[in-house]
PDB file of C-alpha atoms in Angstrom:
ATOM      1  CA  MET A   1      -0.004  -0.248   0.132  1.00 53.00           C
ATOM      2  CA  GLY A   2       1.646   3.247  -1.273  1.00 56.00           C
ATOM      3  CA  LYS A   3       1.568   6.297   1.705  1.00 62.00           C
ATOM      4  CA  ASN A   4      -0.718   8.335  -0.437  1.00 66.00           C
ATOM      5  CA  SER A   5      -3.389   5.708  -0.079  1.00 87.00           C
ATOM      6  CA  PHE A   6      -2.965   4.852   3.844  1.00 97.00           C
ATOM      7  CA  GLN A   7      -5.661   6.556   5.482  1.00 98.00           C
ATOM      8  CA  ILE A   8      -4.863   8.151   9.234  1.00 98.00           C
ATOM      9  CA  VAL A   9      -7.408   9.440  11.350  1.00 98.00           C
ATOM     10  CA  VAL A  10      -6.631  11.451  14.279  1.00 98.00           C
ATOM     11  CA  LEU A  11      -9.671  11.715  16.347  1.00 98.00           C
ATOM     12  CA  ASP A  12      -8.991  13.935  19.350  1.00 97.00           C
ATOM     13  CA  GLY A  13      -5.825  15.975  18.086  1.00 96.00           C
ATOM     14  CA  TYR A  14      -6.386  19.618  20.032  1.00 96.00           C
ATOM     15  CA  THR A  15      -4.981  18.939  23.248  1.00 93.00           C
ATOM     16  CA  LEU A  16      -1.752  17.233  21.945  1.00 95.00           C
ATOM     17  CA  ALA A  17      -0.982  20.029  18.980  1.00 94.00           C
ATOM     18  CA  ALA A  18      -2.932  22.591  20.132  1.00 89.00           C
ATOM     19  CA  GLU A  19      -2.006  25.969  18.054  1.00 89.00           C
ATOM     20  CA  ASP A  20       1.763  25.662  18.182  1.00 94.00           C
ATOM     21  CA  LEU A  21       2.788  21.873  17.058  1.00 96.00           C
ATOM     22  CA  SER A  22       2.826  20.654  13.387  1.00 96.00           C
ATOM     23  CA  TRP A  23       1.266  17.626  12.259  1.00 97.00           C
ATOM     24  CA  GLU A  24       3.782  17.818   9.189  1.00 97.00           C
ATOM     25  CA  GLY A  25       5.445  14.453  10.225  1.00 97.00           C
ATOM     26  CA  LEU A  26       2.252  12.507  10.628  1.00 97.00           C
ATOM     27  CA  GLN A  27       1.167  13.937   7.098  1.00 97.00           C
ATOM     28  CA  ALA A  28       4.236  12.722   5.416  1.00 97.00           C
ATOM     29  CA  LEU A  29       3.463   8.889   6.140  1.00 98.00           C
ATOM     30  CA  GLY A  30      -0.185   8.996   4.585  1.00 97.00           C
ATOM     31  CA  HIS A  31      -3.396  10.868   3.984  1.00 97.00           C
ATOM     32  CA  CYS A  32      -4.551  12.533   7.226  1.00 97.00           C
ATOM     33  CA  ALA A  33      -7.648  13.633   8.352  1.00 97.00           C
ATOM     34  CA  ILE A  34      -7.184  15.330  11.613  1.00 98.00           C
ATOM     35  CA  TYR A  35      -9.998  16.473  13.893  1.00 98.00           C
ATOM     36  CA  ASP A  36      -9.666  18.545  17.104  1.00 97.00           C
ATOM     37  CA  ARG A  37     -12.492  16.721  18.850  1.00 97.00           C
ATOM     38  CA  THR A  38     -14.791  13.704  18.179  1.00 98.00           C
ATOM     39  CA  PRO A  39     -18.264  12.997  19.796  1.00 97.00           C
ATOM     40  CA  GLU A  40     -19.013   9.557  20.363  1.00 95.00           C
ATOM     41  CA  ASP A  41     -21.431   9.393  18.063  1.00 95.00           C
ATOM     42  CA  LYS A  42     -19.155  10.207  15.224  1.00 97.00           C
ATOM     43  CA  ILE A  43     -16.195   7.778  15.994  1.00 97.00           C
ATOM     44  CA  VAL A  44     -17.261   4.857  13.449  1.00 97.00           C
ATOM     45  CA  GLU A  45     -18.239   7.423  11.066  1.00 97.00           C
ATOM     46  CA  ARG A  46     -14.905   9.014  10.882  1.00 98.00           C
ATOM     47  CA  THR A  47     -12.826   6.197  11.097  1.00 97.00           C
ATOM     48  CA  GLN A  48     -14.596   3.540   8.936  1.00 96.00           C
ATOM     49  CA  ASP A  49     -12.315   3.993   6.071  1.00 96.00           C
ATOM     50  CA  ALA A  50      -9.142   4.452   8.227  1.00 98.00           C
ATOM     51  CA  ASP A  51      -6.069   2.020   8.381  1.00 98.00           C
ATOM     52  CA  ALA A  52      -4.898   3.864  11.183  1.00 98.00           C
ATOM     53  CA  VAL A  53      -6.475   6.095  14.181  1.00 98.00           C
ATOM     54  CA  LEU A  54      -4.995   8.200  16.450  1.00 98.00           C
ATOM     55  CA  ILE A  55      -6.600   8.775  19.778  1.00 98.00           C
ATOM     56  CA  ASN A  56      -5.808  10.420  23.149  1.00 96.00           C
ATOM     57  CA  LYS A  57      -8.940  10.245  25.299  1.00 94.00           C
ATOM     58  CA  ILE A  58     -11.407   8.709  23.040  1.00 96.00           C
ATOM     59  CA  ALA A  59     -12.797   5.262  23.805  1.00 95.00           C
ATOM     60  CA  LEU A  60     -12.468   2.685  21.134  1.00 97.00           C
ATOM     61  CA  ARG A  61     -14.931  -0.051  22.549  1.00 96.00           C
ATOM     62  CA  ALA A  62     -15.457  -3.745  21.328  1.00 96.00           C
ATOM     63  CA  ALA A  63     -18.782  -2.505  19.748  1.00 96.00           C
ATOM     64  CA  SER A  64     -16.826   0.419  17.825  1.00 96.00           C
ATOM     65  CA  LEU A  65     -14.315  -1.915  16.715  1.00 97.00           C
ATOM     66  CA  GLU A  66     -16.303  -4.305  15.084  1.00 96.00           C
ATOM     67  CA  GLN A  67     -17.835  -2.075  13.012  1.00 97.00           C
ATOM     68  CA  LEU A  68     -14.014  -1.157  11.470  1.00 97.00           C
ATOM     69  CA  PRO A  69     -12.990  -4.102   9.435  1.00 96.00           C
ATOM     70  CA  LYS A  70     -10.370  -2.158   7.647  1.00 97.00           C
ATOM     71  CA  LEU A  71      -8.652  -0.778  10.939  1.00 98.00           C
ATOM     72  CA  LYS A  72      -5.159  -2.189  11.265  1.00 98.00           C
ATOM     73  CA  TYR A  73      -3.457   0.347  13.927  1.00 98.00           C
ATOM     74  CA  ILE A  74      -4.376   2.132  16.815  1.00 98.00           C
ATOM     75  CA  GLY A  75      -1.910   4.808  18.174  1.00 98.00           C
ATOM     76  CA  VAL A  76      -2.772   6.031  21.898  1.00 97.00           C
ATOM     77  CA  THR A  77      -1.020   9.455  22.048  1.00 97.00           C
ATOM     78  CA  ALA A  78      -0.791   9.228  25.746  1.00 94.00           C
ATOM     79  CA  THR A  79       0.876   6.365  28.072  1.00 91.00           C
ATOM     80  CA  GLY A  80      -2.258   4.792  29.297  1.00 87.00           C
ATOM     81  CA  THR A  81      -4.184   2.375  26.981  1.00 91.00           C
ATOM     82  CA  ASN A  82      -7.515   1.750  29.120  1.00 88.00           C
ATOM     83  CA  ILE A  83      -9.249   3.471  26.600  1.00 93.00           C
ATOM     84  CA  VAL A  84      -8.999   0.759  24.091  1.00 96.00           C
ATOM     85  CA  HIS A  85     -10.562  -2.487  24.193  1.00 96.00           C
ATOM     86  CA  LEU A  86      -7.102  -4.556  23.740  1.00 96.00           C
ATOM     87  CA  ALA A  87      -8.530  -7.946  23.735  1.00 96.00           C
ATOM     88  CA  ALA A  88     -11.094  -6.942  21.126  1.00 97.00           C
ATOM     89  CA  ALA A  89      -8.356  -5.175  18.889  1.00 97.00           C
ATOM     90  CA  LYS A  90      -6.067  -8.231  19.102  1.00 97.00           C
ATOM     91  CA  SER A  91      -8.670 -10.394  18.116  1.00 96.00           C
ATOM     92  CA  GLN A  92      -9.546  -8.329  14.855  1.00 97.00           C
ATOM     93  CA  GLY A  93      -5.248  -8.150  14.154  1.00 97.00           C
ATOM     94  CA  ILE A  94      -5.185  -4.390  15.135  1.00 98.00           C
ATOM     95  CA  VAL A  95      -2.105  -3.281  16.481  1.00 98.00           C
ATOM     96  CA  VAL A  96      -2.306  -0.800  19.317  1.00 98.00           C
ATOM     97  CA  THR A  97       0.882   1.304  20.408  1.00 98.00           C
ATOM     98  CA  ASN A  98       1.292   4.162  23.426  1.00 97.00           C
ATOM     99  CA  VAL A  99       4.051   6.485  24.111  1.00 97.00           C
ATOM    100  CA  PRO A 100       5.442   5.685  27.477  1.00 94.00           C
ATOM    101  CA  GLY A 101       8.020   8.112  29.262  1.00 94.00           C
ATOM    102  CA  TYR A 102       7.472  11.128  27.376  1.00 96.00           C
ATOM    103  CA  ALA A 103       6.352  13.502  30.057  1.00 96.00           C
ATOM    104  CA  THR A 104       8.517  12.159  33.260  1.00 97.00           C
ATOM    105  CA  ARG A 105      10.334  15.537  33.795  1.00 97.00           C
ATOM    106  CA  SER A 106       7.300  17.573  33.149  1.00 98.00           C
ATOM    107  CA  VAL A 107       4.804  15.645  35.862  1.00 98.00           C
ATOM    108  CA  ALA A 108       7.799  15.807  38.471  1.00 98.00           C
ATOM    109  CA  GLN A 109       8.091  19.617  37.851  1.00 98.00           C
ATOM    110  CA  LEU A 110       4.552  20.052  38.355  1.00 98.00           C
ATOM    111  CA  VAL A 111       4.587  18.043  41.683  1.00 98.00           C
ATOM    112  CA  PHE A 112       7.123  20.378  42.971  1.00 98.00           C
ATOM    113  CA  ALA A 113       4.942  23.479  41.674  1.00 98.00           C
ATOM    114  CA  HIS A 114       1.850  22.194  43.731  1.00 98.00           C
ATOM    115  CA  LEU A 115       4.353  21.496  46.552  1.00 98.00           C
ATOM    116  CA  LEU A 116       5.802  24.907  46.667  1.00 98.00           C
ATOM    117  CA  ASN A 117       2.595  26.623  46.358  1.00 97.00           C
ATOM    118  CA  LEU A 118       1.539  24.644  49.374  1.00 98.00           C
ATOM    119  CA  THR A 119       4.431  25.492  51.296  1.00 98.00           C
ATOM    120  CA  GLN A 120       4.670  29.058  50.504  1.00 97.00           C
ATOM    121  CA  GLY A 121       1.483  30.218  48.985  1.00 96.00           C
ATOM    122  CA  VAL A 122       3.117  31.793  46.029  1.00 95.00           C
ATOM    123  CA  GLY A 123      -0.033  32.385  44.299  1.00 93.00           C
ATOM    124  CA  ASP A 124      -1.877  33.536  46.875  1.00 95.00           C
ATOM    125  CA  HIS A 125       0.337  36.098  48.067  1.00 97.00           C
ATOM    126  CA  ALA A 126       1.238  37.420  44.498  1.00 97.00           C
ATOM    127  CA  ALA A 127      -2.566  38.150  44.315  1.00 97.00           C
ATOM    128  CA  ALA A 128      -2.352  39.604  47.739  1.00 97.00           C
ATOM    129  CA  VAL A 129       0.290  41.898  46.660  1.00 98.00           C
ATOM    130  CA  ARG A 130      -1.809  42.989  43.651  1.00 98.00           C
ATOM    131  CA  ALA A 131      -4.911  43.681  46.019  1.00 98.00           C
ATOM    132  CA  GLY A 132      -2.972  46.243  47.617  1.00 98.00           C
ATOM    133  CA  GLN A 133      -2.107  44.699  50.934  1.00 98.00           C
ATOM    134  CA  TRP A 134       1.574  44.973  50.679  1.00 98.00           C
ATOM    135  CA  SER A 135       1.182  48.655  49.871  1.00 98.00           C
ATOM    136  CA  SER A 136      -0.901  49.313  52.848  1.00 98.00           C
ATOM    137  CA  CYS A 137       1.422  46.992  55.136  1.00 97.00           C
ATOM    138  CA  PRO A 138       3.005  48.821  57.956  1.00 97.00           C
ATOM    139  CA  ASP A 139       6.136  46.439  57.962  1.00 97.00           C
ATOM    140  CA  PHE A 140       8.333  45.623  54.911  1.00 97.00           C
ATOM    141  CA  SER A 141       7.271  42.001  54.847  1.00 98.00           C
ATOM    142  CA  PHE A 142       3.956  40.071  55.655  1.00 97.00           C
ATOM    143  CA  TRP A 143       2.561  36.352  55.185  1.00 97.00           C
ATOM    144  CA  ASN A 144      -0.797  35.253  55.274  1.00 95.00           C
ATOM    145  CA  THR A 145       0.055  31.401  55.413  1.00 94.00           C
ATOM    146  CA  PRO A 146       2.995  29.533  57.311  1.00 94.00           C
ATOM    147  CA  GLN A 147       6.075  29.477  55.401  1.00 97.00           C
ATOM    148  CA  ILE A 148       7.247  25.771  55.152  1.00 98.00           C
ATOM    149  CA  GLU A 149      11.021  24.799  54.373  1.00 98.00           C
ATOM    150  CA  LEU A 150      11.230  21.525  52.161  1.00 98.00           C
ATOM    151  CA  ALA A 151      14.510  20.716  53.803  1.00 98.00           C
ATOM    152  CA  GLY A 152      14.073  18.251  56.598  1.00 98.00           C
ATOM    153  CA  LEU A 153      10.538  17.090  55.775  1.00 98.00           C
ATOM    154  CA  THR A 154       9.534  13.651  54.401  1.00 98.00           C
ATOM    155  CA  MET A 155       8.420  12.806  51.105  1.00 98.00           C
ATOM    156  CA  GLY A 156       6.328   9.823  50.449  1.00 98.00           C
ATOM    157  CA  ILE A 157       5.885   8.394  47.012  1.00 98.00           C
ATOM    158  CA  VAL A 158       3.403   6.072  46.181  1.00 98.00           C
ATOM    159  CA  GLY A 159       4.503   3.907  43.079  1.00 96.00           C
ATOM    160  CA  PHE A 160       8.399   4.018  42.016  1.00 96.00           C
ATOM    161  CA  GLY A 161       8.253   3.711  38.363  1.00 93.00           C
ATOM    162  CA  ALA A 162      10.105   6.673  36.142  1.00 94.00           C
ATOM    163  CA  ILE A 163       8.043   9.183  37.219  1.00 96.00           C
ATOM    164  CA  GLY A 164       8.233   8.258  41.003  1.00 97.00           C
ATOM    165  CA  ARG A 165      12.054   8.180  40.415  1.00 97.00           C
ATOM    166  CA  GLU A 166      12.323  11.713  39.135  1.00 98.00           C
ATOM    167  CA  VAL A 167      10.365  13.094  41.956  1.00 98.00           C
ATOM    168  CA  ALA A 168      12.490  11.199  44.324  1.00 98.00           C
ATOM    169  CA  LYS A 169      15.560  13.001  42.586  1.00 98.00           C
ATOM    170  CA  LEU A 170      14.107  16.292  43.333  1.00 98.00           C
ATOM    171  CA  ALA A 171      12.935  15.675  46.736  1.00 98.00           C
ATOM    172  CA  ASP A 172      16.458  14.865  47.756  1.00 98.00           C
ATOM    173  CA  ALA A 173      17.978  17.620  45.951  1.00 98.00           C
ATOM    174  CA  PHE A 174      15.693  19.905  48.423  1.00 98.00           C
ATOM    175  CA  GLY A 175      17.136  18.137  51.222  1.00 98.00           C
ATOM    176  CA  MET A 176      14.031  15.611  51.922  1.00 98.00           C
ATOM    177  CA  LYS A 177      13.978  12.373  53.595  1.00 98.00           C
ATOM    178  CA  VAL A 178      12.389  10.082  50.607  1.00 98.00           C
ATOM    179  CA  LEU A 179       9.925   7.243  51.239  1.00 98.00           C
ATOM    180  CA  ALA A 180       8.866   5.108  48.482  1.00 97.00           C
ATOM    181  CA  THR A 181       6.438   1.905  48.188  1.00 96.00           C
ATOM    182  CA  SER A 182       6.143  -0.176  45.306  1.00 91.00           C
ATOM    183  CA  ARG A 183       4.210  -3.212  44.181  1.00 86.00           C
ATOM    184  CA  SER A 184       6.810  -4.752  42.278  1.00 82.00           C
ATOM    185  CA  PRO A 185      10.748  -4.966  43.119  1.00 80.00           C
ATOM    186  CA  VAL A 186      12.551  -1.862  41.956  1.00 85.00           C
ATOM    187  CA  GLN A 187      15.997  -0.593  42.170  1.00 87.00           C
ATOM    188  CA  ARG A 188      16.204   2.268  44.577  1.00 91.00           C
ATOM    189  CA  PRO A 189      18.851   4.974  45.342  1.00 94.00           C
ATOM    190  CA  SER A 190      20.838   4.906  48.324  1.00 95.00           C
ATOM    191  CA  TYR A 191      18.510   7.854  49.535  1.00 97.00           C
ATOM    192  CA  VAL A 192      15.291   6.087  49.047  1.00 97.00           C
ATOM    193  CA  SER A 193      13.885   3.889  51.587  1.00 97.00           C
ATOM    194  CA  MET A 194      11.168   1.294  50.786  1.00 96.00           C
ATOM    195  CA  VAL A 195       8.104   1.328  53.232  1.00 96.00           C
ATOM    196  CA  ASP A 196       4.765  -0.340  53.717  1.00 96.00           C
ATOM    197  CA  ILE A 197       2.353   2.210  52.269  1.00 97.00           C
ATOM    198  CA  ASP A 198       0.395   2.333  55.709  1.00 97.00           C
ATOM    199  CA  ILE A 199       3.439   3.312  57.521  1.00 97.00           C
ATOM    200  CA  MET A 200       4.204   5.907  54.792  1.00 98.00           C
ATOM    201  CA  PHE A 201       0.806   7.723  55.394  1.00 98.00           C
ATOM    202  CA  ARG A 202       1.346   7.901  59.031  1.00 98.00           C
ATOM    203  CA  ILE A 203       4.942   9.146  58.777  1.00 98.00           C
ATOM    204  CA  ALA A 204       5.282  11.436  55.583  1.00 98.00           C
ATOM    205  CA  ASP A 205       5.046  15.105  55.238  1.00 98.00           C
ATOM    206  CA  VAL A 206       3.989  14.922  51.715  1.00 98.00           C
ATOM    207  CA  ILE A 207       2.575  12.182  49.671  1.00 98.00           C
ATOM    208  CA  SER A 208       2.789  12.299  45.947  1.00 98.00           C
ATOM    209  CA  LEU A 209       0.772   9.649  43.888  1.00 98.00           C
ATOM    210  CA  HIS A 210       2.583   7.869  40.887  1.00 96.00           C
ATOM    211  CA  CYS A 211       0.900   4.541  40.695  1.00 93.00           C
ATOM    212  CA  PRO A 212      -1.262   3.054  37.907  1.00 88.00           C
ATOM    213  CA  LEU A 213      -4.969   2.850  38.096  1.00 88.00           C
ATOM    214  CA  THR A 214      -5.715  -0.739  38.658  1.00 89.00           C
ATOM    215  CA  PRO A 215      -9.011  -2.173  40.556  1.00 92.00           C
ATOM    216  CA  GLU A 216      -6.377  -2.593  43.618  1.00 94.00           C
ATOM    217  CA  THR A 217      -5.195   1.181  43.607  1.00 94.00           C
ATOM    218  CA  GLN A 218      -8.655   2.792  42.790  1.00 96.00           C
ATOM    219  CA  GLU A 219      -9.699   4.724  45.891  1.00 97.00           C
ATOM    220  CA  LEU A 220      -6.075   3.732  47.333  1.00 97.00           C
ATOM    221  CA  VAL A 221      -6.348   7.132  49.198  1.00 98.00           C
ATOM    222  CA  ASN A 222      -9.602   6.375  51.222  1.00 98.00           C
ATOM    223  CA  ARG A 223     -10.982   7.682  54.774  1.00 97.00           C
ATOM    224  CA  LYS A 224      -9.049   5.599  56.823  1.00 97.00           C
ATOM    225  CA  ARG A 225      -5.701   6.220  55.157  1.00 98.00           C
ATOM    226  CA  LEU A 226      -6.565  10.173  55.273  1.00 98.00           C
ATOM    227  CA  SER A 227      -7.250   9.818  59.004  1.00 97.00           C
ATOM    228  CA  LYS A 228      -3.923   8.221  59.461  1.00 97.00           C
ATOM    229  CA  MET A 229      -1.910  11.322  57.775  1.00 98.00           C
ATOM    230  CA  LYS A 230      -0.456  14.261  60.007  1.00 98.00           C
ATOM    231  CA  ARG A 231      -2.647  16.972  60.383  1.00 98.00           C
ATOM    232  CA  THR A 232       0.264  19.168  58.658  1.00 98.00           C
ATOM    233  CA  ALA A 233       0.625  16.774  55.594  1.00 98.00           C
ATOM    234  CA  PHE A 234      -0.088  17.470  52.098  1.00 98.00           C
ATOM    235  CA  LEU A 235      -1.309  15.464  49.417  1.00 98.00           C
ATOM    236  CA  ILE A 236      -0.495  15.808  45.819  1.00 98.00           C
ATOM    237  CA  ASN A 237      -2.035  13.786  42.705  1.00 98.00           C
ATOM    238  CA  THR A 238      -0.627  13.695  39.201  1.00 98.00           C
ATOM    239  CA  GLY A 239      -1.307  10.185  38.396  1.00 95.00           C
ATOM    240  CA  ARG A 240      -5.260   9.162  37.964  1.00 94.00           C
ATOM    241  CA  GLY A 241      -8.140  10.805  40.407  1.00 96.00           C
ATOM    242  CA  GLN A 242      -9.920   7.829  40.843  1.00 97.00           C
ATOM    243  CA  LEU A 243      -6.806   6.799  42.991  1.00 97.00           C
ATOM    244  CA  ILE A 244      -8.344   9.178  45.647  1.00 98.00           C
ATOM    245  CA  ASP A 245     -12.296   8.930  47.095  1.00 98.00           C
ATOM    246  CA  GLU A 246     -12.556  12.575  46.419  1.00 98.00           C
ATOM    247  CA  VAL A 247     -15.426  12.841  48.774  1.00 98.00           C
ATOM    248  CA  ALA A 248     -13.544  11.983  51.710  1.00 98.00           C
ATOM    249  CA  LEU A 249     -10.537  14.151  50.859  1.00 98.00           C
ATOM    250  CA  ALA A 250     -12.826  17.342  50.664  1.00 98.00           C
ATOM    251  CA  GLU A 251     -14.066  16.132  54.061  1.00 98.00           C
ATOM    252  CA  ALA A 252     -10.537  15.499  55.510  1.00 98.00           C
ATOM    253  CA  LEU A 253      -9.237  19.261  53.963  1.00 98.00           C
ATOM    254  CA  THR A 254     -12.875  21.006  55.378  1.00 98.00           C
ATOM    255  CA  SER A 255     -12.093  19.460  58.730  1.00 97.00           C
ATOM    256  CA  ARG A 256      -8.361  20.131  58.717  1.00 97.00           C
ATOM    257  CA  GLN A 257      -7.584  16.703  58.729  1.00 96.00           C
ATOM    258  CA  LEU A 258      -5.264  17.488  56.208  1.00 97.00           C
ATOM    259  CA  ALA A 259      -3.200  20.802  55.527  1.00 98.00           C
ATOM    260  CA  GLY A 260      -3.766  21.127  51.910  1.00 98.00           C
ATOM    261  CA  ALA A 261      -3.890  19.089  48.395  1.00 98.00           C
ATOM    262  CA  GLY A 262      -2.236  19.830  45.095  1.00 98.00           C
ATOM    263  CA  LEU A 263      -4.347  17.874  42.271  1.00 98.00           C
ATOM    264  CA  ASP A 264      -3.589  17.820  38.455  1.00 98.00           C
ATOM    265  CA  VAL A 265      -6.377  15.124  37.895  1.00 98.00           C
ATOM    266  CA  LEU A 266      -9.912  14.484  39.123  1.00 98.00           C
ATOM    267  CA  SER A 267     -12.069  11.200  38.571  1.00 97.00           C
ATOM    268  CA  VAL A 268     -14.152  12.873  36.170  1.00 96.00           C
ATOM    269  CA  GLU A 269     -12.524  15.326  33.627  1.00 95.00           C
ATOM    270  CA  PRO A 270     -13.665  17.906  33.064  1.00 96.00           C
ATOM    271  CA  PRO A 271     -15.270  17.903  36.731  1.00 98.00           C
ATOM    272  CA  PRO A 272     -19.123  19.237  37.193  1.00 97.00           C
ATOM    273  CA  THR A 273     -19.543  22.392  38.992  1.00 97.00           C
ATOM    274  CA  ASP A 274     -20.508  20.648  42.268  1.00 97.00           C
ATOM    275  CA  HIS A 275     -17.646  18.524  42.645  1.00 98.00           C
ATOM    276  CA  PRO A 276     -16.921  18.717  46.154  1.00 97.00           C
ATOM    277  CA  LEU A 277     -12.868  19.503  45.920  1.00 98.00           C
ATOM    278  CA  LEU A 278     -13.598  22.697  43.831  1.00 98.00           C
ATOM    279  CA  THR A 279     -14.630  24.431  47.021  1.00 97.00           C
ATOM    280  CA  ALA A 280     -12.449  22.619  49.523  1.00 98.00           C
ATOM    281  CA  PRO A 281     -10.290  24.922  51.709  1.00 97.00           C
ATOM    282  CA  ASN A 282      -6.477  24.705  50.650  1.00 97.00           C
ATOM    283  CA  CYS A 283      -7.259  22.585  47.522  1.00 98.00           C
ATOM    284  CA  TYR A 284      -5.520  23.607  44.380  1.00 98.00           C
ATOM    285  CA  ILE A 285      -6.472  21.960  41.288  1.00 98.00           C
ATOM    286  CA  THR A 286      -4.732  22.187  37.764  1.00 98.00           C
ATOM    287  CA  PRO A 287      -6.745  21.015  34.368  1.00 98.00           C
ATOM    288  CA  HIS A 288      -4.626  17.971  33.693  1.00 97.00           C
ATOM    289  CA  LEU A 289      -1.729  19.903  32.609  1.00 97.00           C
ATOM    290  CA  ALA A 290       1.203  18.157  33.789  1.00 97.00           C
ATOM    291  CA  TRP A 291       1.927  16.306  30.681  1.00 96.00           C
ATOM    292  CA  ALA A 292       1.445  19.565  28.388  1.00 96.00           C
ATOM    293  CA  THR A 293       4.758  21.390  28.564  1.00 97.00           C
ATOM    294  CA  HIS A 294       5.953  22.261  24.772  1.00 97.00           C
ATOM    295  CA  SER A 295       8.764  19.997  25.149  1.00 97.00           C
ATOM    296  CA  ALA A 296       6.469  17.119  26.380  1.00 97.00           C
ATOM    297  CA  ARG A 297       4.344  17.553  23.539  1.00 97.00           C
ATOM    298  CA  GLN A 298       7.080  17.554  21.126  1.00 97.00           C
ATOM    299  CA  ARG A 299       8.419  14.426  22.292  1.00 97.00           C
ATOM    300  CA  LEU A 300       4.914  13.026  22.535  1.00 97.00           C
ATOM    301  CA  LEU A 301       4.154  13.708  18.918  1.00 98.00           C
ATOM    302  CA  GLN A 302       7.562  12.691  17.494  1.00 98.00           C
ATOM    303  CA  THR A 303       7.085   9.498  19.108  1.00 98.00           C
ATOM    304  CA  VAL A 304       3.595   8.798  17.622  1.00 98.00           C
ATOM    305  CA  VAL A 305       4.773   9.571  14.294  1.00 98.00           C
ATOM    306  CA  ASP A 306       7.737   6.937  14.915  1.00 98.00           C
ATOM    307  CA  ASN A 307       5.347   4.649  16.202  1.00 98.00           C
ATOM    308  CA  LEU A 308       3.208   4.489  12.987  1.00 98.00           C
ATOM    309  CA  ALA A 309       6.316   4.907  10.546  1.00 98.00           C
ATOM    310  CA  GLY A 310       7.755   1.461  12.384  1.00 98.00           C
ATOM    311  CA  PHE A 311       4.258  -0.496  11.798  1.00 98.00           C
ATOM    312  CA  GLN A 312       4.156   0.851   8.394  1.00 97.00           C
ATOM    313  CA  ALA A 313       8.036  -0.447   8.200  1.00 97.00           C
ATOM    314  CA  GLY A 314       6.788  -3.917   9.474  1.00 96.00           C
ATOM    315  CA  THR A 315       8.940  -3.220  12.649  1.00 96.00           C
ATOM    316  CA  PRO A 316       6.227  -2.112  15.309  1.00 94.00           C
ATOM    317  CA  LYS A 317       7.341  -0.506  18.588  1.00 94.00           C
ATOM    318  CA  ASN A 318       5.738   0.333  21.912  1.00 97.00           C
ATOM    319  CA  VAL A 319       3.064  -2.199  21.302  1.00 97.00           C
ATOM    320  CA  VAL A 320       1.034  -2.781  24.251  1.00 95.00           C
ATOM    321  CA  ASN A 321      -1.526  -5.808  22.870  1.00 92.00           C
TER     322      ASN A 321
END
């Protein structure tokens, strides 16, 4: 099959390329139809003639795949592949690939953006200055929240894959003690101590979540574990929203059982306007942007192109099924 007749459909390309990246590399591999977003009732219609489809958050379920006999390749433009019915794809001979590791440093960076905001209130204090509070202050300095030094505090990392290790490296650079927990055996640097998860929740000053979402980890952070945390502790989640019992977290923040939370993910995205964490005290939520630095998205898009080119050449890589 010539590249001119190879049909590529991108169903939800806006968040990846936005308006600052080019699809030129993908367009060199075949005829491309690129949609910013696709409603569920248009998925089959838009992909029925496709040889390859690229998706980020749109789900390709078994019922949809059954209606796409021409489809040979699904490229997930992210790391997680739970949006694809992998068994159904395999039974139809469809290769599924993903993009691991593209945003490791970007995610770790946002962990510390949240942590530094929680410990020093950078955004809130900047807003106070803009509102005139410094100009009207009788002293040369003021602070509205306790100013907390990271050195000497204990960072607990749940899940010690690539991102967890990068967070550990940064925590060590800040002079923090580092604890980690992992369900599988891992190599660890000398400055990391592996501990039981319940011990970690009891003694850590900061808990950062980096484990995959599985039936075993769903609502891993529950009411019982939250009750074990220090009242001065912070919880950070850049993994998946479903790792946390969000109602229990909102209650813990409201009752001051927990000092604060920094979240980049929620169980429903975008969240409903009545989501309990949107109004919880000292809860700072960013809109799932840890992955979205320009550098990370460039790496992601290049790997998406390389994955598809490898498939076309008969040497597929990053295959998940």
